[in-house]
PDB file of C-alpha atoms in Angstrom:
ATOM      1  CA  UNK A1287       4.509  -4.822 -15.917  1.00 78.00           C
ATOM      2  CA  UNK A1288       6.865  -4.862 -12.986  1.00 83.00           C
ATOM      3  CA  UNK A1289       6.969  -8.005 -10.872  1.00 89.00           C
ATOM      4  CA  UNK A1290       7.942  -7.496  -7.228  1.00 95.00           C
ATOM      5  CA  UNK A1291       9.139 -10.472  -5.215  1.00 96.00           C
ATOM      6  CA  UNK A1292       9.850 -10.442  -1.498  1.00 97.00           C
ATOM      7  CA  UNK A1293      11.660 -12.971   0.629  1.00 96.00           C
ATOM      8  CA  UNK A1294      11.151 -14.503   3.025  1.00 97.00           C
ATOM      9  CA  UNK A1295       7.348 -14.609   3.119  1.00 96.00           C
ATOM     10  CA  UNK A1296       7.389 -15.324   6.858  1.00 97.00           C
ATOM     11  CA  UNK A1297      10.106 -14.741   9.418  1.00 98.00           C
ATOM     12  CA  UNK A1298      10.163 -15.477  13.132  1.00 98.00           C
ATOM     13  CA  UNK A1299      13.132 -14.273  15.158  1.00 98.00           C
ATOM     14  CA  UNK A1300      14.185 -13.650  18.724  1.00 98.00           C
ATOM     15  CA  UNK A1301      14.338 -10.217  20.262  1.00 98.00           C
ATOM     16  CA  UNK A1302      17.663  -8.555  19.569  1.00 97.00           C
ATOM     17  CA  UNK A1303      18.389 -10.374  16.311  1.00 98.00           C
ATOM     18  CA  UNK A1304      19.439  -8.576  13.116  1.00 98.00           C
ATOM     19  CA  UNK A1305      16.677  -8.889  10.526  1.00 98.00           C
ATOM     20  CA  UNK A1306      16.976  -8.721   6.741  1.00 98.00           C
ATOM     21  CA  UNK A1307      14.051  -8.662   4.314  1.00 98.00           C
ATOM     22  CA  UNK A1308      14.733  -8.768   0.589  1.00 98.00           C
ATOM     23  CA  UNK A1309      12.926  -7.325  -2.409  1.00 98.00           C
ATOM     24  CA  UNK A1310      13.647  -7.831  -6.107  1.00 97.00           C
ATOM     25  CA  UNK A1311      11.876  -6.368  -9.101  1.00 96.00           C
ATOM     26  CA  UNK A1312      11.897  -7.149 -12.804  1.00 91.00           C
ATOM     27  CA  UNK A1313      11.903  -3.776 -14.590  1.00 86.00           C
ATOM     28  CA  UNK A1314      13.822  -0.557 -14.004  1.00 86.00           C
ATOM     29  CA  UNK A1315      12.178   1.838 -11.572  1.00 88.00           C
ATOM     30  CA  UNK A1316      12.132   5.480 -10.527  1.00 89.00           C
ATOM     31  CA  UNK A1317      11.673   4.782  -6.813  1.00 93.00           C
ATOM     32  CA  UNK A1318      11.261   1.959  -4.334  1.00 96.00           C
ATOM     33  CA  UNK A1319       9.205   2.142  -1.169  1.00 97.00           C
ATOM     34  CA  UNK A1320       9.227   0.156   2.040  1.00 98.00           C
ATOM     35  CA  UNK A1321       6.017   0.189   4.069  1.00 98.00           C
ATOM     36  CA  UNK A1322       4.904  -1.320   7.338  1.00 98.00           C
ATOM     37  CA  UNK A1323       1.455  -2.760   7.935  1.00 96.00           C
ATOM     38  CA  UNK A1324       0.562  -3.012  11.593  1.00 90.00           C
ATOM     39  CA  UNK A1325      -1.357  -5.974  13.023  1.00 83.00           C
ATOM     40  CA  UNK A1326      -4.399  -3.681  13.180  1.00 81.00           C
ATOM     41  CA  UNK A1327      -4.180  -3.149   9.414  1.00 81.00           C
ATOM     42  CA  UNK A1328      -2.866   0.413   9.130  1.00 91.00           C
ATOM     43  CA  UNK A1329      -0.137   1.054   6.532  1.00 96.00           C
ATOM     44  CA  UNK A1330       2.675   3.566   7.015  1.00 96.00           C
ATOM     45  CA  UNK A1331       5.512   4.487   4.738  1.00 96.00           C
ATOM     46  CA  UNK A1332       9.003   3.776   6.110  1.00 97.00           C
ATOM     47  CA  UNK A1333      11.324   4.721   3.264  1.00 95.00           C
ATOM     48  CA  UNK A1334      11.366   5.936  -0.289  1.00 95.00           C
ATOM     49  CA  UNK A1335      14.667   5.528  -2.110  1.00 94.00           C
ATOM     50  CA  UNK A1336      16.035   5.605  -5.610  1.00 92.00           C
ATOM     51  CA  UNK A1337      19.693   4.910  -4.864  1.00 93.00           C
ATOM     52  CA  UNK A1338      22.098   4.086  -2.060  1.00 94.00           C
ATOM     53  CA  UNK A1339      21.008   3.735   1.535  1.00 96.00           C
ATOM     54  CA  UNK A1340      18.718   5.376   4.066  1.00 97.00           C
ATOM     55  CA  UNK A1341      18.588   4.983   7.846  1.00 97.00           C
ATOM     56  CA  UNK A1342      15.905   5.844  10.343  1.00 96.00           C
ATOM     57  CA  UNK A1343      16.462   4.739  13.907  1.00 96.00           C
ATOM     58  CA  UNK A1344      16.996   0.965  13.864  1.00 97.00           C
ATOM     59  CA  UNK A1345      15.790   0.607  10.288  1.00 98.00           C
ATOM     60  CA  UNK A1346      18.110   0.661   7.283  1.00 98.00           C
ATOM     61  CA  UNK A1347      17.067   0.387   3.634  1.00 98.00           C
ATOM     62  CA  UNK A1348      19.442  -0.197   0.751  1.00 98.00           C
ATOM     63  CA  UNK A1349      18.955  -0.452  -2.971  1.00 97.00           C
ATOM     64  CA  UNK A1350      21.124  -1.767  -5.808  1.00 96.00           C
ATOM     65  CA  UNK A1351      19.711  -0.391  -9.042  1.00 93.00           C
ATOM     66  CA  UNK A1352      21.923  -2.521 -11.297  1.00 94.00           C
ATOM     67  CA  UNK A1353      20.847  -5.743  -9.593  1.00 95.00           C
ATOM     68  CA  UNK A1354      17.211  -4.604  -9.205  1.00 95.00           C
ATOM     69  CA  UNK A1355      17.298  -5.477  -5.525  1.00 97.00           C
ATOM     70  CA  UNK A1356      16.600  -3.805  -2.214  1.00 98.00           C
ATOM     71  CA  UNK A1357      16.964  -4.887   1.401  1.00 98.00           C
ATOM     72  CA  UNK A1358      15.342  -3.703   4.609  1.00 98.00           C
ATOM     73  CA  UNK A1359      17.361  -4.316   7.767  1.00 98.00           C
ATOM     74  CA  UNK A1360      16.212  -4.050  11.368  1.00 98.00           C
ATOM     75  CA  UNK A1361      18.915  -3.871  14.017  1.00 97.00           C
ATOM     76  CA  UNK A1362      18.314  -4.921  17.647  1.00 97.00           C
ATOM     77  CA  UNK A1363      14.831  -6.198  16.778  1.00 97.00           C
ATOM     78  CA  UNK A1364      12.032  -5.792  19.307  1.00 97.00           C
ATOM     79  CA  UNK A1365       8.574  -7.381  19.618  1.00 96.00           C
ATOM     80  CA  UNK A1366       7.018  -4.063  18.597  1.00 95.00           C
ATOM     81  CA  UNK A1367       8.685  -4.531  15.179  1.00 97.00           C
ATOM     82  CA  UNK A1368       6.291  -7.419  14.533  1.00 97.00           C
ATOM     83  CA  UNK A1369       4.339  -6.435  11.430  1.00 97.00           C
ATOM     84  CA  UNK A1370       4.051  -7.067   7.703  1.00 97.00           C
ATOM     85  CA  UNK A1371       6.758  -5.276   5.720  1.00 98.00           C
ATOM     86  CA  UNK A1372       5.843  -4.427   2.164  1.00 97.00           C
ATOM     87  CA  UNK A1373       8.074  -3.492  -0.752  1.00 97.00           C
ATOM     88  CA  UNK A1374       6.575  -1.411  -3.564  1.00 96.00           C
ATOM     89  CA  UNK A1375       8.023   0.120  -6.719  1.00 95.00           C
ATOM     90  CA  UNK A1376       7.189   3.096  -8.880  1.00 92.00           C
ATOM     91  CA  UNK A1377       8.089   2.571 -12.510  1.00 86.00           C
ATOM     92  CA  UNK A1378       7.358   6.117 -13.671  1.00 78.00           C
ATOM     93  CA  UNK A1379       5.585   7.241 -16.837  1.00 69.00           C
ATOM     94  CA  UNK A1380       2.237   5.871 -18.009  1.00 58.00           C
ATOM     95  CA  UNK A1381      -0.054   4.700 -15.223  1.00 59.00           C
ATOM     96  CA  UNK A1382       0.614   6.123 -11.808  1.00 75.00           C
ATOM     97  CA  UNK A1383       0.488   4.211  -8.534  1.00 84.00           C
ATOM     98  CA  UNK A1384       2.772   1.659  -6.946  1.00 90.00           C
ATOM     99  CA  UNK A1385       3.279  -2.045  -7.679  1.00 92.00           C
ATOM    100  CA  UNK A1386       3.422  -4.005  -4.452  1.00 94.00           C
ATOM    101  CA  UNK A1387       5.066  -7.188  -3.269  1.00 96.00           C
ATOM    102  CA  UNK A1388       3.029  -9.620  -1.202  1.00 96.00           C
ATOM    103  CA  UNK A1389       4.747  -8.632   2.018  1.00 96.00           C
ATOM    104  CA  UNK A1390       6.927 -10.303   4.628  1.00 97.00           C
ATOM    105  CA  UNK A1391       5.215 -11.272   7.863  1.00 97.00           C
ATOM    106  CA  UNK A1392       7.716 -10.678  10.688  1.00 98.00           C
ATOM    107  CA  UNK A1393       7.248 -11.912  14.243  1.00 97.00           C
ATOM    108  CA  UNK A1394       9.774 -10.987  16.929  1.00 97.00           C
ATOM    109  CA  UNK A1395       9.509 -13.150  20.009  1.00 97.00           C
ATOM    110  CA  UNK A1396      10.581 -11.830  23.441  1.00 95.00           C
TER     111      UNK A1396
ATOM    112  CA  UNK B1339      -4.292  17.292  10.448  1.00 79.00           C
ATOM    113  CA  UNK B1340      -6.450  14.190  10.183  1.00 84.00           C
ATOM    114  CA  UNK B1341      -4.454  12.922   7.182  1.00 95.00           C
ATOM    115  CA  UNK B1342      -6.441  10.455   5.059  1.00 97.00           C
ATOM    116  CA  UNK B1343      -9.796   9.352   6.415  1.00 97.00           C
ATOM    117  CA  UNK B1344     -12.035   6.596   5.089  1.00 98.00           C
ATOM    118  CA  UNK B1345     -15.619   5.653   5.836  1.00 97.00           C
ATOM    119  CA  UNK B1346     -17.096   3.244   6.610  1.00 97.00           C
ATOM    120  CA  UNK B1347     -14.629   1.028   8.498  1.00 96.00           C
ATOM    121  CA  UNK B1348     -16.627  -2.119   7.776  1.00 97.00           C
ATOM    122  CA  UNK B1349     -19.619  -2.962   5.627  1.00 97.00           C
ATOM    123  CA  UNK B1350     -21.575  -6.037   4.624  1.00 97.00           C
ATOM    124  CA  UNK B1351     -23.287  -5.876   1.236  1.00 97.00           C
ATOM    125  CA  UNK B1352     -25.622  -8.254  -0.492  1.00 97.00           C
ATOM    126  CA  UNK B1353     -24.868  -9.337  -4.054  1.00 97.00           C
ATOM    127  CA  UNK B1354     -26.151  -6.732  -6.481  1.00 96.00           C
ATOM    128  CA  UNK B1355     -26.233  -3.849  -3.990  1.00 97.00           C
ATOM    129  CA  UNK B1356     -24.273  -0.649  -4.561  1.00 96.00           C
ATOM    130  CA  UNK B1357     -22.289   1.539  -2.216  1.00 96.00           C
ATOM    131  CA  UNK B1358     -19.773   4.349  -2.095  1.00 98.00           C
ATOM    132  CA  UNK B1359     -16.555   4.197  -0.122  1.00 98.00           C
ATOM    133  CA  UNK B1360     -15.573   7.653   1.027  1.00 98.00           C
ATOM    134  CA  UNK B1361     -12.014   8.999   1.132  1.00 98.00           C
ATOM    135  CA  UNK B1362     -10.944  12.472   2.239  1.00 98.00           C
ATOM    136  CA  UNK B1363      -7.502  13.983   2.722  1.00 98.00           C
ATOM    137  CA  UNK B1364      -6.607  17.317   4.295  1.00 96.00           C
ATOM    138  CA  UNK B1365      -2.996  17.588   3.095  1.00 96.00           C
ATOM    139  CA  UNK B1366      -3.789  19.290  -0.228  1.00 96.00           C
ATOM    140  CA  UNK B1367      -2.253  16.396  -2.156  1.00 96.00           C
ATOM    141  CA  UNK B1368      -2.924  16.238  -5.888  1.00 94.00           C
ATOM    142  CA  UNK B1369      -2.384  12.484  -6.215  1.00 95.00           C
ATOM    143  CA  UNK B1370      -4.918  10.053  -4.779  1.00 96.00           C
ATOM    144  CA  UNK B1371      -5.254   6.289  -5.140  1.00 96.00           C
ATOM    145  CA  UNK B1372      -7.593   3.436  -4.405  1.00 97.00           C
ATOM    146  CA  UNK B1373      -6.096   0.002  -3.703  1.00 97.00           C
ATOM    147  CA  UNK B1374      -7.603  -3.311  -2.739  1.00 97.00           C
ATOM    148  CA  UNK B1375      -5.839  -5.879  -0.584  1.00 96.00           C
ATOM    149  CA  UNK B1376      -6.792  -9.537  -0.760  1.00 95.00           C
ATOM    150  CA  UNK B1377      -5.413 -12.187   1.635  1.00 88.00           C
ATOM    151  CA  UNK B1378      -1.942 -13.357   0.618  1.00 86.00           C
ATOM    152  CA  UNK B1379      -1.761 -10.865  -2.242  1.00 89.00           C
ATOM    153  CA  UNK B1380      -0.078  -7.514  -2.697  1.00 89.00           C
ATOM    154  CA  UNK B1381      -2.156  -4.364  -2.847  1.00 94.00           C
ATOM    155  CA  UNK B1382      -3.528  -3.723  -6.319  1.00 95.00           C
ATOM    156  CA  UNK B1383      -4.352  -0.336  -7.828  1.00 94.00           C
ATOM    157  CA  UNK B1384      -8.011   0.158  -8.751  1.00 96.00           C
ATOM    158  CA  UNK B1385      -8.130   3.819  -9.818  1.00 96.00           C
ATOM    159  CA  UNK B1386      -6.025   6.889  -9.346  1.00 95.00           C
ATOM    160  CA  UNK B1387      -6.319  10.650  -9.770  1.00 95.00           C
ATOM    161  CA  UNK B1388      -3.653  13.252 -10.497  1.00 93.00           C
ATOM    162  CA  UNK B1389      -5.853  16.190  -9.575  1.00 93.00           C
ATOM    163  CA  UNK B1390      -9.419  17.427  -9.354  1.00 94.00           C
ATOM    164  CA  UNK B1391     -11.367  16.384 -12.432  1.00 94.00           C
ATOM    165  CA  UNK B1392      -8.759  13.865 -13.625  1.00 94.00           C
ATOM    166  CA  UNK B1393      -9.032  10.139 -12.975  1.00 95.00           C
ATOM    167  CA  UNK B1394      -7.643   7.020 -14.639  1.00 94.00           C
ATOM    168  CA  UNK B1395      -7.865   3.268 -14.386  1.00 94.00           C
ATOM    169  CA  UNK B1396      -5.350   1.164 -12.556  1.00 92.00           C
ATOM    170  CA  UNK B1397      -4.719  -2.556 -12.720  1.00 91.00           C
ATOM    171  CA  UNK B1398      -8.138  -3.824 -11.523  1.00 95.00           C
ATOM    172  CA  UNK B1399     -10.847  -1.224 -12.355  1.00 96.00           C
ATOM    173  CA  UNK B1400     -13.712  -3.514 -13.425  1.00 96.00           C
ATOM    174  CA  UNK B1401     -16.804  -3.141 -11.253  1.00 96.00           C
ATOM    175  CA  UNK B1402     -15.719   0.219  -9.813  1.00 97.00           C
ATOM    176  CA  UNK B1403     -16.055   3.885 -10.614  1.00 97.00           C
ATOM    177  CA  UNK B1404     -14.501   7.022  -9.165  1.00 97.00           C
ATOM    178  CA  UNK B1405     -14.884  10.772  -9.309  1.00 96.00           C
ATOM    179  CA  UNK B1406     -12.712  13.653  -8.150  1.00 97.00           C
ATOM    180  CA  UNK B1407     -14.670  16.875  -7.953  1.00 97.00           C
ATOM    181  CA  UNK B1408     -12.433  18.428  -5.273  1.00 97.00           C
ATOM    182  CA  UNK B1409      -8.804  18.064  -4.228  1.00 97.00           C
ATOM    183  CA  UNK B1410      -9.890  16.623  -0.879  1.00 97.00           C
ATOM    184  CA  UNK B1411     -12.366  13.901  -1.850  1.00 98.00           C
ATOM    185  CA  UNK B1412     -11.957  10.752  -3.933  1.00 98.00           C
ATOM    186  CA  UNK B1413     -14.967   8.443  -3.515  1.00 98.00           C
ATOM    187  CA  UNK B1414     -14.999   4.895  -4.896  1.00 98.00           C
ATOM    188  CA  UNK B1415     -18.323   3.575  -6.173  1.00 98.00           C
ATOM    189  CA  UNK B1416     -19.184  -0.116  -6.334  1.00 96.00           C
ATOM    190  CA  UNK B1417     -22.066  -0.927  -8.642  1.00 89.00           C
ATOM    191  CA  UNK B1418     -23.752  -4.339  -8.522  1.00 94.00           C
ATOM    192  CA  UNK B1419     -21.536  -5.782  -5.779  1.00 96.00           C
ATOM    193  CA  UNK B1420     -20.140  -9.272  -6.365  1.00 96.00           C
ATOM    194  CA  UNK B1421     -18.460 -11.719  -3.944  1.00 96.00           C
ATOM    195  CA  UNK B1422     -15.174 -11.145  -5.810  1.00 96.00           C
ATOM    196  CA  UNK B1423     -15.222  -7.586  -4.442  1.00 97.00           C
ATOM    197  CA  UNK B1424     -14.888  -8.839  -0.873  1.00 97.00           C
ATOM    198  CA  UNK B1425     -11.628  -7.215   0.165  1.00 97.00           C
ATOM    199  CA  UNK B1426      -9.996  -4.501   2.236  1.00 97.00           C
ATOM    200  CA  UNK B1427      -9.915  -1.175   0.417  1.00 98.00           C
ATOM    201  CA  UNK B1428      -7.260   1.439   1.077  1.00 97.00           C
ATOM    202  CA  UNK B1429      -7.243   5.025  -0.086  1.00 97.00           C
ATOM    203  CA  UNK B1430      -3.923   6.862  -0.259  1.00 96.00           C
ATOM    204  CA  UNK B1431      -2.670  10.295  -1.216  1.00 96.00           C
ATOM    205  CA  UNK B1432       0.688  11.725  -2.220  1.00 94.00           C
ATOM    206  CA  UNK B1433       2.095  15.160  -2.951  1.00 93.00           C
ATOM    207  CA  UNK B1434       4.195  13.808  -5.826  1.00 88.00           C
ATOM    208  CA  UNK B1435       3.848  11.248  -8.608  1.00 87.00           C
ATOM    209  CA  UNK B1436       5.634   8.172  -7.218  1.00 87.00           C
ATOM    210  CA  UNK B1437       6.254   9.928  -3.920  1.00 90.00           C
ATOM    211  CA  UNK B1438       5.582   8.840  -0.364  1.00 93.00           C
ATOM    212  CA  UNK B1439       1.993   7.732  -0.023  1.00 94.00           C
ATOM    213  CA  UNK B1440      -0.168   8.370   3.026  1.00 96.00           C
ATOM    214  CA  UNK B1441      -2.750   5.698   3.634  1.00 97.00           C
ATOM    215  CA  UNK B1442      -6.186   5.788   5.167  1.00 97.00           C
ATOM    216  CA  UNK B1443      -7.146   3.172   7.789  1.00 96.00           C
ATOM    217  CA  UNK B1444      -8.960   0.980   5.254  1.00 96.00           C
ATOM    218  CA  UNK B1445     -12.512  -0.231   4.679  1.00 97.00           C
ATOM    219  CA  UNK B1446     -13.283  -3.911   5.113  1.00 96.00           C
ATOM    220  CA  UNK B1447     -16.029  -4.984   2.705  1.00 97.00           C
ATOM    221  CA  UNK B1448     -17.827  -8.296   2.742  1.00 97.00           C
ATOM    222  CA  UNK B1449     -20.173  -9.170  -0.137  1.00 97.00           C
ATOM    223  CA  UNK B1450     -22.551 -12.048   0.561  1.00 95.00           C
TER     224      UNK B1450
END
């Protein structure tokens, strides 16, 4: 069973700061997902990646398959980025579905 | 497109009661999932389906049942509700195994 660990659990930063959230997993995977859970509870997918790096606006996700590690970066952070960011992995084969980390609660102060 | 819809948004159940959480998607996705989210914990997979007529257990299936008679609908049935089933339940769908998942808004369930 894959174990997904995220760090930090909580992060408070000032508007404009560069944010990094880390995710590590214990067993090889087919894909890794980053999701955002809004304060109202809704969950949206940000990225799915299996290698390298992806960028969408101010968000950048990277993955190192050999080290079993991924990072989510937010550049020029803004209060509207305040949310819980969740890392999840898909191990492939056998049971379907994702294995989730506990999330990183991010607060960006003006 | 409405995406993934869930009903009800919130429900209070008494111990021993039963209920069905509804989930519908209009994206013609084959893969559908039910997760529960408890405070301070990651989402956990309850059941999943890879297509109409095919369902399988996830990590925490005890106390739940599902059916998938159509591509669109994937209801989750709670029999004999227990306080341990107090949680927020999310339904999700995906076009691919392991692919991007589209989540419903969630159902908050309180069992007293």
